[in-house]
Coordinates of C-alpha atoms in Angstrom, one line a residue:
M14 CA 35.5 97.8 40.0
A15 CA 33.6 98.1 43.3
D16 CA 35.7 98.1 46.5
K17 CA 35.1 94.7 47.9
G18 CA 36.6 95.7 51.2
N19 CA 33.8 98.2 51.7
M20 CA 30.8 96.0 50.7
G21 CA 31.3 93.0 53.0
I22 CA 32.7 89.7 51.9
L23 CA 31.7 86.1 52.4
R24 CA 34.7 83.9 51.6
N25 CA 34.3 80.4 50.4
N26 CA 34.9 79.0 53.9
E27 CA 32.6 81.4 55.7
G28 CA 28.8 81.9 56.0
D29 CA 26.5 83.9 58.2
D30 CA 23.0 82.7 57.2
G31 CA 23.2 79.0 58.1
S32 CA 23.2 78.0 54.5
G33 CA 26.9 77.1 54.2
N34 CA 29.7 78.8 52.2
G35 CA 29.5 80.0 48.6
N36 CA 30.9 76.8 47.0
D37 CA 28.6 74.7 49.2
V38 CA 25.5 76.5 48.0
V39 CA 26.6 76.3 44.4
A40 CA 27.4 72.6 44.7
E41 CA 24.0 72.0 46.4
M42 CA 22.2 73.8 43.5
M43 CA 24.1 71.7 40.9
E44 CA 23.1 68.5 42.8
M45 CA 19.5 69.5 42.8
I46 CA 19.5 70.2 39.1
E47 CA 21.2 66.9 38.5
A48 CA 18.6 65.1 40.7
V49 CA 15.5 66.5 38.9
G50 CA 17.2 65.7 35.6
S51 CA 17.3 62.1 36.6
Y52 CA 13.5 61.9 37.1
T53 CA 11.9 59.7 34.4
G54 CA 8.3 59.1 35.6
F55 CA 6.6 62.5 35.3
R56 CA 2.8 62.1 35.3
R57 CA 1.3 62.5 31.9
T58 CA -0.9 65.5 33.0
Q59 CA 2.1 67.6 33.9
R60 CA 4.9 65.8 31.8
K61 CA 5.3 68.6 29.2
E62 CA 5.5 71.3 31.9
C63 CA 7.9 69.3 34.0
L64 CA 10.3 68.6 31.1
K65 CA 10.3 72.3 30.2
L66 CA 11.0 73.3 33.7
V67 CA 13.9 70.8 33.9
R68 CA 15.3 72.1 30.6
R69 CA 15.1 75.6 32.0
L70 CA 16.8 74.7 35.3
K71 CA 19.7 73.1 33.3
L72 CA 20.3 76.5 31.7
L73 CA 21.6 77.6 35.1
I74 CA 24.4 75.1 35.0
P75 CA 26.9 77.3 33.0
L76 CA 26.3 80.1 35.6
L77 CA 27.0 77.8 38.5
E78 CA 30.0 76.2 36.8
E79 CA 31.4 79.6 36.1
I80 CA 31.0 80.7 39.7
K81 CA 32.6 77.5 40.9
E82 CA 35.6 78.0 38.5
I83 CA 36.2 81.6 39.6
N84 CA 36.7 80.3 43.1
Q85 CA 37.0 83.7 44.7
A86 CA 35.4 85.5 47.6
I87 CA 31.7 86.2 47.0
P88 CA 30.3 89.6 48.2
T89 CA 27.6 89.3 50.9
R90 CA 24.8 90.7 48.9
A91 CA 25.6 88.5 45.9
F92 CA 25.8 85.5 48.2
Q93 CA 22.3 86.3 49.5
S94 CA 21.0 86.3 45.9
F95 CA 22.3 82.7 45.6
V96 CA 20.5 81.7 48.8
H97 CA 17.3 83.0 47.2
L98 CA 18.0 81.0 44.1
K99 CA 18.7 77.9 46.1
K100 CA 15.3 78.3 47.8
A101 CA 13.6 78.7 44.4
L102 CA 15.3 75.5 43.2
L103 CA 14.1 73.7 46.4
S104 CA 10.6 74.7 45.5
A105 CA 11.1 73.5 41.9
K106 CA 12.6 70.2 43.1
K107 CA 9.7 69.6 45.5
L108 CA 7.1 70.2 42.8
L109 CA 8.9 68.0 40.2
K110 CA 9.3 65.3 42.8
Q111 CA 5.5 65.3 43.4
C112 CA 4.9 65.2 39.6
N113 CA 7.2 62.3 39.4
F114 CA 6.1 60.2 42.3
G115 CA 2.7 61.6 43.4
S116 CA -0.8 60.2 42.8
K117 CA -1.7 60.5 39.1
I118 CA -5.4 60.9 39.9
F119 CA -4.6 63.7 42.4
L120 CA -2.4 65.5 39.8
A121 CA -5.2 65.2 37.2
L122 CA -7.9 66.3 39.6
E123 CA -5.9 69.2 40.9
G124 CA -4.3 70.1 37.6
D125 CA -5.0 73.8 37.9
A126 CA -3.7 74.1 41.4
V127 CA -0.5 72.3 40.3
M128 CA -0.2 74.7 37.4
C129 CA -0.4 77.5 39.9
R130 CA 2.5 76.0 41.8
F131 CA 4.5 75.9 38.5
H132 CA 3.7 79.6 38.1
N133 CA 4.9 80.3 41.7
V134 CA 8.1 78.5 41.0
Y135 CA 8.6 80.6 37.8
D136 CA 8.1 83.8 39.9
K137 CA 10.6 82.7 42.6
L138 CA 13.2 81.8 40.0
N139 CA 12.7 85.1 38.2
E140 CA 12.9 87.1 41.4
A141 CA 16.1 85.3 42.4
L142 CA 17.7 85.8 39.0
D143 CA 16.7 89.5 39.0
G144 CA 18.9 89.8 42.1
L145 CA 22.1 88.4 40.5
M146 CA 25.0 90.8 40.4
Y147 CA 26.8 89.9 37.3
E148 CA 29.7 92.5 37.5
E149 CA 30.5 91.7 41.2
L150 CA 30.5 88.0 40.5
G151 CA 32.6 88.4 37.3
I152 CA 30.0 86.6 35.1
S153 CA 30.9 86.5 31.4
E154 CA 28.6 88.2 28.9
E155 CA 27.8 84.9 27.2
V156 CA 26.4 83.5 30.5
Q157 CA 24.6 86.8 31.2
E158 CA 22.8 86.5 27.9
Q159 CA 21.8 82.9 28.6
I160 CA 20.3 83.9 32.0
E161 CA 18.4 86.8 30.4
L162 CA 17.0 84.4 27.9
L163 CA 16.0 82.0 30.7
K164 CA 14.2 84.9 32.5
K165 CA 12.2 85.6 29.3
Q166 CA 11.3 81.9 29.0
L167 CA 10.1 81.9 32.6
Q168 CA 7.9 84.9 32.0
G169 CA 6.5 83.4 28.8
A170 CA 5.8 80.1 30.5
K171 CA 3.1 81.8 32.7
R172 CA 1.0 82.7 29.7
R173 CA 0.9 79.2 28.3
T174 CA -2.3 77.1 28.6
D175 CA -2.0 73.3 28.7
T176 CA -4.6 71.6 26.4
L177 CA -4.2 68.3 28.1
D178 CA -6.1 69.6 31.2
I179 CA -8.9 70.7 28.8
E180 CA -9.1 67.2 27.2
L181 CA -9.3 65.6 30.7
A182 CA -11.8 68.1 32.0
M183 CA -14.9 66.7 30.4
D184 CA -14.3 63.1 31.4
M185 CA -13.4 64.1 34.9
M186 CA -16.5 66.2 35.2
I187 CA -18.7 63.3 34.1
I188 CA -17.1 60.7 36.3
F189 CA -17.3 62.9 39.4
S190 CA -20.9 64.1 38.7
K191 CA -23.5 62.3 40.9
N192 CA -26.3 63.4 38.6
D193 CA -24.8 62.3 35.3
E194 CA -25.9 58.7 34.3
R195 CA -22.6 58.3 32.5
N196 CA -20.5 58.6 35.7
A197 CA -19.9 54.8 35.6
D198 CA -19.5 54.5 31.8
I199 CA -16.9 51.8 31.2
A200 CA -15.8 53.6 28.0
I201 CA -15.0 56.9 29.8
L202 CA -13.3 55.0 32.6
E203 CA -11.1 53.1 30.1
R204 CA -10.3 56.3 28.3
L205 CA -9.3 58.0 31.6
A206 CA -7.2 55.0 32.7
K207 CA -5.3 55.2 29.5
K208 CA -4.8 58.9 29.7
L209 CA -3.5 58.7 33.2
D210 CA -1.4 55.5 32.6
L211 CA -3.4 53.5 35.2
Y212 CA -4.4 50.4 33.3
S213 CA -1.6 48.0 34.2
I214 CA -1.2 46.1 37.5
G215 CA 2.1 47.6 38.2
D216 CA 0.8 51.2 37.6
L217 CA -2.2 50.5 39.8
E218 CA 0.0 49.2 42.7
I219 CA 2.2 52.2 42.5
E220 CA -0.8 54.5 42.4
T221 CA -2.3 52.7 45.5
V222 CA 0.9 53.5 47.5
A223 CA 0.8 57.1 46.3
V224 CA -2.9 57.5 47.3
K225 CA -2.3 55.9 50.7
K226 CA 0.4 58.4 51.3
L227 CA -1.8 61.2 50.2
V228 CA -4.7 60.1 52.4
K229 CA -2.2 59.9 55.4
E230 CA -0.9 63.4 54.7
R231 CA -4.3 64.9 54.3
G232 CA -5.8 63.2 57.4
T233 CA -9.6 63.1 57.9
T234 CA -10.5 66.7 58.2
K235 CA -9.0 68.5 55.2
H236 CA -10.0 68.1 51.5
V237 CA -12.5 65.3 52.4
E238 CA -14.5 65.5 49.2
S239 CA -11.6 65.5 46.8
T240 CA -9.9 62.7 48.7
E241 CA -13.1 60.6 48.4
H242 CA -13.1 61.4 44.7
I243 CA -9.5 60.1 44.3
V244 CA -10.1 56.9 46.3
D245 CA -13.4 56.2 44.5
L246 CA -11.8 56.7 41.0
L247 CA -8.9 54.4 42.0
K248 CA -11.5 51.7 42.9
K249 CA -13.2 52.1 39.5
F250 CA -9.9 51.8 37.7
K251 CA -9.1 48.6 39.5
K252 CA -12.5 47.2 38.5
V253 CA -11.9 48.1 34.9
A254 CA -8.5 46.3 35.2
G255 CA -10.2 43.1 36.3
F256 CA -10.1 43.4 40.1
D257 CA -13.2 43.1 42.3
E258 CA -14.3 46.4 43.9
T259 CA -14.0 44.8 47.3
D260 CA -10.4 44.0 46.6
G261 CA -9.9 47.7 45.8
N262 CA -11.3 48.6 49.2
K263 CA -8.9 46.3 51.0
V264 CA -5.9 47.6 49.1
L265 CA -6.5 51.1 50.4
E266 CA -6.8 49.8 54.0
D267 CA -4.1 47.2 54.0
S268 CA -2.6 45.8 50.8
P269 CA -3.8 42.2 50.3
S270 CA -0.8 41.7 48.0
L271 CA 1.5 42.3 51.0
R272 CA -0.6 40.2 53.4
C273 CA -0.7 37.4 50.9
L274 CA 3.0 37.6 50.3
D275 CA 3.6 37.4 54.1
R276 CA 1.5 34.3 54.3
C277 CA 3.3 32.7 51.3
L278 CA 6.7 33.4 52.8
S279 CA 5.6 31.9 56.2
L280 CA 4.6 28.7 54.3
L281 CA 7.7 28.9 52.2
I282 CA 5.7 28.4 49.0
P283 CA 8.1 28.5 46.1
H284 CA 7.9 31.8 44.3
E285 CA 7.3 30.2 40.9
F286 CA 4.1 28.7 42.2
L287 CA 2.6 32.2 42.9
C288 CA 0.6 34.0 40.3
P289 CA 2.4 37.3 39.5
I290 CA -1.0 39.1 39.5
S291 CA -2.5 38.0 42.8
L292 CA 0.6 36.6 44.6
E293 CA -1.5 33.5 45.5
I294 CA -0.7 29.9 44.7
M295 CA -1.9 28.9 41.3
T296 CA -4.5 26.1 40.8
D297 CA -4.9 26.5 37.0
P298 CA -1.6 27.9 35.6
V299 CA -1.6 28.9 32.0
I300 CA 1.1 30.2 29.7
I301 CA 0.6 33.4 27.6
A302 CA 2.3 34.5 24.4
T303 CA 5.4 35.9 26.2
G304 CA 6.0 32.6 28.0
Q305 CA 5.0 33.9 31.4
T306 CA 2.6 31.8 33.6
Y307 CA -0.4 33.2 35.4
E308 CA -3.5 31.9 37.2
R309 CA -6.1 31.5 34.4
E310 CA -8.8 33.5 36.1
N311 CA -6.5 36.4 36.8
I312 CA -5.0 36.7 33.4
Q313 CA -8.4 36.3 31.8
K314 CA -9.7 39.2 33.7
W315 CA -6.7 41.2 32.6
L316 CA -7.3 40.4 28.9
N317 CA -11.0 40.9 29.2
S318 CA -10.3 44.4 30.4
N319 CA -8.9 45.2 27.0
H320 CA -5.2 44.9 28.0
R321 CA -2.9 43.5 25.3
T322 CA 0.4 43.4 27.2
C323 CA 2.0 41.0 29.5
P324 CA 1.4 42.2 33.1
K325 CA 4.9 41.2 34.3
T326 CA 7.1 42.2 31.3
G327 CA 5.0 44.8 29.6
E328 CA 5.6 43.2 26.2
T329 CA 2.8 43.4 23.6
L330 CA 1.1 40.0 23.2
S331 CA 1.3 38.5 19.7
H332 CA -1.9 36.5 20.4
L333 CA -4.4 35.9 23.2
A334 CA -4.3 32.1 23.4
L335 CA -3.8 30.6 26.9
A336 CA -1.9 27.3 27.1
P337 CA -2.3 25.1 30.2
N338 CA 1.0 24.7 32.1
F339 CA 0.6 21.0 33.0
A340 CA 4.2 20.6 34.2
L341 CA 4.0 23.4 36.7
R342 CA 0.5 22.3 37.9
N343 CA 1.9 18.8 38.6
L344 CA 4.8 20.3 40.6
I345 CA 2.4 22.4 42.6
I346 CA 0.2 19.4 43.4
Q347 CA 3.3 17.4 44.5
W348 CA 4.5 20.2 46.7
C349 CA 1.0 20.6 48.3
E350 CA 0.8 16.9 49.1
K351 CA 4.2 16.9 50.6
N352 CA 3.5 19.9 52.8
N353 CA -0.1 19.1 53.7
F354 CA -1.3 22.3 51.9
D355 CA -4.9 22.3 50.5
L356 CA -5.2 24.0 47.1
P357 CA -8.2 26.4 46.8
K358 CA -10.8 24.7 44.6
K359 CA -11.8 26.6 41.5
E360 CA -13.8 25.7 38.5
S361 CA -11.8 24.8 35.4
H362 CA -12.2 27.0 32.4
M363 CA -12.4 26.1 28.8
M364 CA -11.9 29.7 27.5
S365 CA -10.2 28.7 24.2
E366 CA -13.2 26.5 23.3
H367 CA -15.6 29.4 24.2
Q368 CA -13.5 31.8 22.2
N369 CA -13.6 29.5 19.2
A370 CA -17.4 29.1 19.5
F371 CA -17.7 32.9 19.7
I372 CA -15.6 33.4 16.6
D373 CA -17.7 30.9 14.7
E374 CA -20.9 32.7 15.8
V375 CA -19.5 36.1 14.7
S376 CA -18.3 34.8 11.4
S377 CA -21.8 33.4 10.7
L378 CA -23.4 36.7 11.6
I379 CA -21.1 38.7 9.4
Q380 CA -22.1 36.4 6.5
N381 CA -25.8 37.0 7.3
M382 CA -25.2 40.8 7.3
S383 CA -24.7 40.5 3.6
S384 CA -27.9 38.5 3.1
S385 CA -30.4 39.7 0.5
Q386 CA -33.2 39.0 3.1
L387 CA -33.8 42.2 5.1
T388 CA -35.0 40.3 8.2
T389 CA -31.9 38.1 8.3
Q390 CA -29.7 41.1 7.8
C391 CA -31.4 43.1 10.6
Q392 CA -31.3 40.2 13.1
A393 CA -27.6 39.7 12.3
V394 CA -26.5 43.3 12.8
E395 CA -28.6 43.6 16.0
K396 CA -26.9 40.5 17.4
I397 CA -23.5 42.0 16.5
R398 CA -24.6 45.2 18.3
M399 CA -25.4 43.2 21.5
L400 CA -22.2 41.1 21.4
S401 CA -20.0 44.2 20.9
K402 CA -21.6 45.8 24.0
E403 CA -21.1 42.9 26.4
H404 CA -17.3 42.6 26.8
P405 CA -14.2 44.5 25.8
E406 CA -12.6 41.4 24.4
N407 CA -15.6 40.8 22.1
R408 CA -14.9 44.2 20.4
I409 CA -11.4 43.0 19.4
L410 CA -12.6 39.6 18.2
I411 CA -15.5 41.0 16.2
A412 CA -13.2 43.5 14.5
N413 CA -10.6 40.8 13.8
C414 CA -13.3 38.7 12.2
G415 CA -13.8 41.5 9.7
A416 CA -17.1 42.9 10.9
I417 CA -16.2 46.6 10.4
P418 CA -16.5 46.9 6.5
P419 CA -20.0 45.3 6.3
L420 CA -21.1 47.4 9.2
V421 CA -20.0 50.6 7.5
K422 CA -21.7 49.4 4.3
L423 CA -25.0 48.9 6.2
L424 CA -24.9 52.6 7.4
Y425 CA -26.2 53.3 3.9
S426 CA -29.1 50.8 4.2
P427 CA -32.6 52.1 3.3
D428 CA -33.9 50.4 6.4
Q429 CA -33.7 52.8 9.4
K430 CA -33.5 50.0 12.0
V431 CA -30.5 48.4 10.2
K432 CA -28.8 51.8 10.2
E433 CA -29.5 52.3 13.9
H434 CA -28.1 48.9 14.8
S435 CA -25.1 49.4 12.6
V436 CA -24.0 52.8 13.9
T437 CA -24.5 51.5 17.5
A438 CA -22.4 48.5 16.8
L439 CA -19.7 50.7 15.4
L440 CA -20.0 52.9 18.5
N441 CA -19.4 49.9 20.8
L442 CA -16.5 48.7 18.6
S443 CA -14.9 52.2 18.6
L444 CA -14.4 52.0 22.4
D445 CA -11.3 49.9 21.6
E446 CA -8.4 52.2 20.7
A447 CA -7.2 50.2 17.7
N448 CA -10.7 49.9 16.3
K449 CA -11.0 53.7 16.1
R450 CA -8.4 53.8 13.3
L451 CA -9.9 50.8 11.6
I452 CA -13.4 52.3 11.5
A453 CA -12.1 55.6 10.2
R454 CA -10.0 53.9 7.5
E455 CA -13.0 52.0 6.2
G456 CA -14.7 55.3 5.4
A457 CA -17.2 55.2 8.3
I458 CA -17.0 58.9 9.2
P459 CA -19.1 60.3 6.2
A460 CA -21.6 57.5 6.6
V461 CA -22.0 58.2 10.4
I462 CA -22.5 61.9 9.6
E463 CA -25.3 60.9 7.2
V464 CA -27.0 58.8 9.8
L465 CA -26.6 61.8 12.2
Q466 CA -28.6 63.8 9.7
T467 CA -31.2 61.3 8.5
G468 CA -31.5 58.5 11.1
T469 CA -34.0 57.8 13.9
D470 CA -33.6 59.7 17.2
E471 CA -31.7 56.9 18.8
A472 CA -29.5 56.5 15.7
R473 CA -28.7 60.2 15.7
E474 CA -27.8 60.1 19.4
N475 CA -25.5 57.1 18.8
S476 CA -24.0 58.7 15.7
A477 CA -23.0 61.7 17.9
A478 CA -21.5 59.4 20.5
T479 CA -19.6 57.6 17.7
L480 CA -18.2 60.8 16.4
F481 CA -17.1 61.7 19.9
S482 CA -15.4 58.3 20.4
L483 CA -13.6 58.5 17.0
S484 CA -12.6 62.1 17.7
M485 CA -10.4 61.0 20.5
L486 CA -7.7 60.6 17.8
N487 CA -6.5 64.0 16.6
E488 CA -6.5 62.9 12.9
N489 CA -10.2 62.1 13.2
K490 CA -11.0 65.5 14.8
V491 CA -9.7 67.1 11.6
M492 CA -11.5 64.6 9.3
I493 CA -14.8 65.0 11.1
G494 CA -14.5 68.8 10.7
C495 CA -13.5 68.7 7.1
L496 CA -16.4 66.3 6.2
K497 CA -18.9 68.7 7.6
G498 CA -19.8 66.7 10.7
I499 CA -20.1 69.8 13.0
P500 CA -23.3 71.4 11.6
P501 CA -25.5 68.3 12.2
L502 CA -24.0 68.0 15.7
V503 CA -25.0 71.6 16.4
K504 CA -28.4 70.9 15.1
L505 CA -28.7 67.9 17.4
L506 CA -27.6 70.1 20.3
Q507 CA -30.4 72.5 19.4
N508 CA -33.2 70.2 18.6
G509 CA -32.4 66.7 20.0
S510 CA -33.6 64.8 23.0
I511 CA -31.8 65.4 26.3
R512 CA -29.6 62.4 25.7
G513 CA -29.0 63.6 22.1
K514 CA -28.0 67.1 23.4
K515 CA -25.6 65.5 25.9
D516 CA -24.0 63.3 23.2
A517 CA -23.7 66.3 20.8
A518 CA -22.2 68.5 23.5
T519 CA -19.6 66.0 24.4
A520 CA -18.6 65.5 20.8
L521 CA -18.6 69.3 20.1
F522 CA -16.4 69.9 23.2
N523 CA -13.8 67.4 22.0
L524 CA -13.9 68.6 18.4
S525 CA -13.5 72.2 19.5
L526 CA -10.1 71.4 20.9
N527 CA -9.0 71.8 17.3
Q528 CA -8.7 75.4 16.3
S529 CA -10.2 75.0 12.8
N530 CA -13.2 73.2 14.3
K531 CA -13.8 76.2 16.6
T532 CA -14.4 78.3 13.5
R533 CA -16.6 75.7 12.0
A534 CA -18.7 75.4 15.2
I535 CA -19.2 79.1 15.4
K536 CA -20.2 79.4 11.8
A537 CA -22.6 76.5 12.3
G538 CA -24.4 78.6 15.0
I539 CA -23.3 76.8 18.1
I540 CA -23.4 79.8 20.4
E541 CA -27.2 80.2 20.3
P542 CA -28.1 76.7 21.5
L543 CA -25.3 76.9 24.1
L544 CA -26.8 80.1 25.5
H545 CA -30.2 78.4 25.6
L546 CA -28.7 75.6 27.7
L547 CA -27.5 78.3 30.2
K548 CA -31.0 79.7 30.5
D549 CA -32.9 76.4 30.7
K550 CA -31.3 74.9 33.8
S551 CA -33.9 72.0 33.8
L552 CA -31.8 70.3 31.1
G553 CA -28.9 69.9 33.5
M554 CA -26.3 70.9 30.9
V555 CA -25.0 74.2 32.3
D556 CA -21.5 72.8 32.9
E557 CA -21.2 71.3 29.5
A558 CA -22.3 74.6 27.8
L559 CA -19.9 76.7 29.9
S560 CA -17.0 74.3 29.2
I561 CA -17.6 74.6 25.4
L562 CA -18.0 78.4 25.7
S563 CA -14.7 78.6 27.5
L564 CA -13.0 77.0 24.5
L565 CA -14.9 79.2 22.0
A566 CA -14.1 82.4 24.0
K567 CA -10.4 81.9 23.0
H568 CA -11.4 82.5 19.4
P569 CA -11.9 86.0 18.0
E570 CA -15.3 85.1 16.4
G571 CA -16.3 83.4 19.5
Q572 CA -15.5 86.4 21.6
T573 CA -17.8 88.5 19.3
G574 CA -20.7 86.0 19.6
I575 CA -20.4 85.5 23.4
G576 CA -19.4 89.0 24.4
Q577 CA -22.9 90.4 24.7
L578 CA -24.2 92.2 27.8
S579 CA -27.0 89.8 28.3
V580 CA -24.5 86.9 28.3
I581 CA -22.2 88.7 30.7
E582 CA -25.2 89.2 33.1
T583 CA -26.0 85.4 32.8
L584 CA -22.4 84.5 33.5
V585 CA -22.3 86.8 36.5
G586 CA -25.5 85.1 37.8
F587 CA -23.7 81.8 37.8
V588 CA -20.7 83.2 39.6
K589 CA -23.1 84.5 42.3
D590 CA -25.6 81.6 42.7
G591 CA -24.4 78.6 40.7
T592 CA -23.0 75.3 41.8
P593 CA -19.2 75.2 42.6
K594 CA -18.6 73.8 39.1
N595 CA -20.9 76.5 37.5
K596 CA -19.0 79.2 39.3
E597 CA -15.7 77.8 38.1
C598 CA -16.7 77.5 34.5
A599 CA -18.5 80.8 34.3
T600 CA -15.4 82.6 35.8
A601 CA -13.2 80.9 33.2
V602 CA -15.4 82.2 30.4
L603 CA -15.5 85.8 31.9
L604 CA -11.7 85.7 32.1
E605 CA -11.2 84.7 28.5
L606 CA -13.6 87.4 27.4
G607 CA -12.0 90.0 29.7
L608 CA -8.5 89.3 28.5
N609 CA -9.5 90.7 25.1
N610 CA -12.1 93.3 25.9
S611 CA -11.9 95.5 29.0
C612 CA -15.4 96.8 28.4
L613 CA -16.8 93.4 29.2
I614 CA -14.9 93.4 32.5
L615 CA -16.5 96.8 33.3
A616 CA -19.9 95.3 32.5
A617 CA -19.3 92.4 34.8
L618 CA -18.4 94.8 37.6
Q619 CA -21.6 96.7 37.0
Y620 CA -23.5 93.5 37.4
G621 CA -22.0 93.1 40.8
V622 CA -19.4 90.3 40.3
Y623 CA -16.5 91.7 42.3
D624 CA -17.5 90.7 45.8
H625 CA -18.4 87.2 44.6
L626 CA -15.1 86.8 42.8
V627 CA -13.2 87.8 46.0
E628 CA -15.2 85.1 47.9
L629 CA -14.6 82.6 45.1
S630 CA -10.8 83.3 45.2
K631 CA -10.9 82.1 48.8
T632 CA -13.5 79.3 48.9
G633 CA -13.9 78.0 45.4
T634 CA -12.5 74.9 43.7
S635 CA -8.7 75.1 43.0
R636 CA -9.4 76.0 39.4
A637 CA -12.1 78.5 40.4
Q638 CA -9.7 80.2 42.8
R639 CA -7.0 80.5 40.1
K640 CA -9.5 81.9 37.5
A641 CA -11.0 84.3 40.0
N642 CA -7.6 85.7 41.1
A643 CA -6.6 86.1 37.4
L644 CA -9.9 87.9 36.7
L645 CA -9.5 90.2 39.8
Q646 CA -6.0 91.1 38.6
Q647 CA -7.3 91.9 35.1
M648 CA -10.0 94.1 36.8
S649 CA -7.4 96.0 38.7
K650 CA -5.7 96.9 35.4
C651 CA -9.0 98.4 34.3
E652 CA -9.4 100.7 37.3
H653 CA -8.1 103.7 35.4
I654 CA -11.1 103.4 33.0
L655 CA -13.6 103.7 35.9

């Protein structure tokens, strides 16, 4: 045993670093671990990483409990190692707190930067654990083994890649692109809102508070562009949820909900007279399936935005019918007369009658789609196509009326126009999440693939878009690959119109998230048209091509196809002179290639990439900085070859 008298001792009631005594530090660390363990709202983009970090932190509890039970003097050096561990835990807690309470849009947009923070926390924890003095502290072998296992887990965590960021990347890239005509595409916005859990009123109100806090913290001089992106996307999500964009603007400046609530309180309006959505007095109250009452206009906007839950309770609605609440309306009128309060005048709605008329129309069209007269058939399917495009609620009603089976059948029609209208109608219907499964179950995927091969140019484009929409479900990714849907997509990428190329690229990116589909895409010859897109910048698809290449570069066969000197030179060119997004994506591809082939790193150095990477590591996007730093580290390992 070491002579404690000669090493310096910090007893449990002493401390010389301002951190408190030994037991205090141990107790504080246990409290921090308990606190992060109580977090239940981790944002979806980082949820998996957060839960893993929390589980790893809990592995420290046996160590801390054992130290606490020993209840003896702690050597000075050992105490300092606990101070370092406490600092690492504080960093972990701060990160987990942001991932639990922070802006969901910010965490998605800055996903790579956030992942860097996780890696920094892993490094700090590892460094602190390396400094632990087991023998001096009297730690049991069992706990020592557990800590060593934790250290291995932390080291392994840094090598993991989160596929959720890759899934979000394409949609985020499109939404924030000023040059892409799809940046206001309602389907992409709906998909993003669902991925980020920002489609309910409650979630949007919480996000508004988080964004306001973020804007306040950042001020007006730092990160202006990304802050504008976050604010703009929040406005779009609110519009998708049924709020006017002007309302979204006001929420960021000064919440109208709070202002309206203040006005209502000053007038002492009974709370049950206020719509839970707008917090304004109701003029046309209606009851929904859960028994909750809302202003008709507000709840109709909610339902029209493809929501199928009660905004107040979160329960799934068993039906969409709205029943007038005459009793409450009479009470509101009586209260208004008694208090000299003028109700806002709004038009009365007869939505149920309109809905019934719509269902009758759709049922008639479905019948006409089975007509033996080609003209009648074509007119009916074209009308279904138009109706399915107009409104999110229409897509549900049309599917519920049984339109999907006859539409799938018409994909095999000998008439090209009928096929075109049918596949486009299915594309529109597939924007609803539930319809994706219905369409696949009706056997639509092989029929859509056939239209992709034999249809008109517009039909081929919309077939590619349909496959992309259906591939949002993992089981459909596998099915599309197995049914040989990838080769015709590659062909469209190579020979299609610009719109066709973009639809094909989007579908191929999503499908290539599946490992087996990477192999299928490479065998179908995807690399050659992707490299052509890099050379022909006039097509405006460099980012799409680089994004797909970064996925394929993880595959051994992809590394062989992409790892050519001419390709390395092209990639280095984008790092030097490309747009910020070009530089980011090109660096990501070079990193994937370089991790498996040091010769390619040497080639990139010979083409003069080094100085540009150094610059990118300081001034690029957050993801570009991370990739550039990783590539520079990889280059330093290859110095002995030079």
